[in-house]
Amino acid sequence: MMTDEQFARAVHGSGLVTRDQLKDYAAQRIAGESLARTMLRLGALPPGEILRFDPNALDNGAPNGNGGGVVPTNGGGAAAGNFAFAGPGNGGNGQAAQPMARQPAQPLKARARLEATAAIPANVPLEMPAEAAPIGESAEVGLGANNVEKIEGRFIVEGGDDNDDDPTLAPVVQWANEMLKMAISMGASDVHLEPNPDGLLPRYRIDGALRSGNMLPVEISLPLISRLKVLANIDITEQRLPQDGRFRAHYGKRTFDFRVSTLPNLHGEKIVLRLLDHSSLVTDLSKLGFSKGDEKRFGSMLNRSHGMILVTGPTGSGKTTTLYAALAASRDETKNVITVEDPVEYELRGVTQTSVHAEIGLTFAAALRSILRQDPDTILVGEIRDQETADVAVRAALTGHLLLATLHTNSAVAAITRLQDMGIPAYLIASALEGVLAQRLARLSCRFCRQPISADEPELEDWLHYFDIPPGTQLMRGVGCEHCGGTGTKGRVAIVEMLEIGPKLRRAIMAQKDTDELRRAAREEGFTSLRDDARTKLLAGYLSPTEAMKVLVGHED
Ligand SMILES: [Zn+2]
């Protein structure tokens, strides 16, 4: 096993990193971690380069013989072999580094590297400016917006018949585990692995956007993809047809499901892993970023014993998360709650969940008919996308059931006209519909680097004008820091508009008024639009102006 000193000398000698960079990496070592592994973790060099110098860099097993950081000394240089060790506390400071012989031995945590430590998102309160008060009761706002929490624990793949604790594991297993842990620690929702002639480039979807990792060497591409296919119970001999599967992994006390799909391409098979974190399921609407008023109105709709409540928005707008939170809020042991989903993503305790299987005739409509024979109180329909489903759903809502569903429309009011277009008579819509929630997800400004936007900013005036905000009002945005990977945003928050169907609006629906008149009736009953909510969250400093504008694209007030 290579010592940090040998490794540092080799890497420095190659000219790939400077002395200062090495110092910097050494300063960021976690106790018990080898320098090679630190650099792997930090993405300092492509993993292939690091493994070239230390083929055992990924090993979790034997200690590497020192517990301190390594820094090149100022005199002599790497060629002369003058590397000195520093304790973790002064590793970043070359002057403080002592010659190796005089450095007291650091206590080694023999298993420290076996207990994987990762920065994972946890729900911690966001520090928001005082004017942010309208956002919910809870101070915890946003999905994945959170601080970092160190969790300790082993990473174990179910059915993998091996785990991270075994130093004799095949390298490919370690590569796979490292990558999955990386995805978890970054809070990624998906991992993309696309083979190309230079290797395998992992990309991680974080807060809705893809971020590239380091290119993995060509030699590892095929074994890594095969490993993931084996885990997901996918036929590894079949490489020409798209396939899908899933596996489950435990990281510390948390459980993750990985949904795996393959798609053949020019250079092999592209694999996408969707990551479902059981412990991250939000069951509190205020955490999603609902304002107090919206939360209360939505809550009172959910308390009804019958009627239809729709959640609308484009793909990826967090509709399912909201519906799950709604179900979690409304379930109790006196009620029979049944869902039909495509497919079931999260297990909700106390709820009967069914997946559609269109290929064997179990469509949303067919499943819904069967559910109605199961004496339900509350029903969740994953999506209403055809007339038949809409028809059964409306009838269910009219016959004493609370029915929740999603619908693909841009605004809340448009849901009414969409149901009409699907052939549902206006009088049935007017009596069945209780409310519609339209939703988007916007990226939260990173709370670690959020700053007021300078009054000199040329576009500031346009932004204020767009949101009808008085000139001179201070807006904020993230400028990028280590916590947000330099993006200026961290986590997401729901932007919503809530249409509660009151008497005026009900009459307007019955009279088949157009969307303008429907919207007017809604306004008279206190409807606030997506734009209003975006403005509130912009003023509160949650959103940057560009992010606030982005969620309104395609939306009509
Ligand atoms: Zn930041």
PDB file of N, CA and C and ligand atoms in Angstrom, residues 446-449 479-484 488-489, ligand 1:
ATOM      1  N   CYS A 446     -29.038  30.079  -3.188  1.00  0.00           N
ATOM      2  CA  CYS A 446     -28.222  29.422  -2.162  1.00  0.00           C
ATOM      3  C   CYS A 446     -28.127  30.330  -0.944  1.00  0.00           C
ATOM      4  N   ARG A 447     -28.455  29.784   0.209  1.00  0.00           N
ATOM      5  CA  ARG A 447     -28.494  30.651   1.388  1.00  0.00           C
ATOM      6  C   ARG A 447     -27.106  31.006   1.902  1.00  0.00           C
ATOM      7  N   PHE A 448     -26.101  30.307   1.381  1.00  0.00           N
ATOM      8  CA  PHE A 448     -24.744  30.579   1.839  1.00  0.00           C
ATOM      9  C   PHE A 448     -24.104  31.739   1.071  1.00  0.00           C
ATOM     10  N   CYS A 449     -24.584  31.997  -0.127  1.00  0.00           N
ATOM     11  CA  CYS A 449     -23.920  33.032  -0.925  1.00  0.00           C
ATOM     12  C   CYS A 449     -24.907  34.049  -1.492  1.00  0.00           C
ATOM     13  N   VAL A 479     -24.534  34.072  -5.624  1.00  0.00           N
ATOM     14  CA  VAL A 479     -23.449  34.403  -6.543  1.00  0.00           C
ATOM     15  C   VAL A 479     -22.537  33.205  -6.791  1.00  0.00           C
ATOM     16  N   GLY A 480     -22.789  32.101  -6.077  1.00  0.00           N
ATOM     17  CA  GLY A 480     -21.966  30.903  -6.277  1.00  0.00           C
ATOM     18  C   GLY A 480     -20.955  30.732  -5.160  1.00  0.00           C
ATOM     19  N   CYS A 481     -20.921  29.539  -4.594  1.00  0.00           N
ATOM     20  CA  CYS A 481     -19.948  29.249  -3.534  1.00  0.00           C
ATOM     21  C   CYS A 481     -19.744  27.739  -3.498  1.00  0.00           C
ATOM     22  N   GLU A 482     -18.952  27.275  -2.540  1.00  0.00           N
ATOM     23  CA  GLU A 482     -18.661  25.839  -2.484  1.00  0.00           C
ATOM     24  C   GLU A 482     -19.902  25.006  -2.150  1.00  0.00           C
ATOM     25  N   HIS A 483     -20.848  25.617  -1.436  1.00  0.00           N
ATOM     26  CA  HIS A 483     -22.032  24.858  -1.024  1.00  0.00           C
ATOM     27  C   HIS A 483     -22.965  24.559  -2.182  1.00  0.00           C
ATOM     28  N   CYS A 484     -22.946  25.409  -3.210  1.00  0.00           N
ATOM     29  CA  CYS A 484     -23.887  25.244  -4.307  1.00  0.00           C
ATOM     30  C   CYS A 484     -23.146  24.887  -5.593  1.00  0.00           C
ATOM     31  N   GLY A 488     -24.968  29.166  -7.439  1.00  0.00           N
ATOM     32  CA  GLY A 488     -25.772  30.227  -6.836  1.00  0.00           C
ATOM     33  C   GLY A 488     -27.150  29.761  -6.400  1.00  0.00           C
ATOM     34  N   THR A 489     -27.491  28.511  -6.718  1.00  0.00           N
ATOM     35  CA  THR A 489     -28.794  27.993  -6.272  1.00  0.00           C
ATOM     36  C   THR A 489     -28.594  26.673  -5.551  1.00  0.00           C
TER      37      THR A 489
HETATM   38 ZN    ZN B   1     -23.788  29.173  -2.765  1.00  0.00          ZN
END
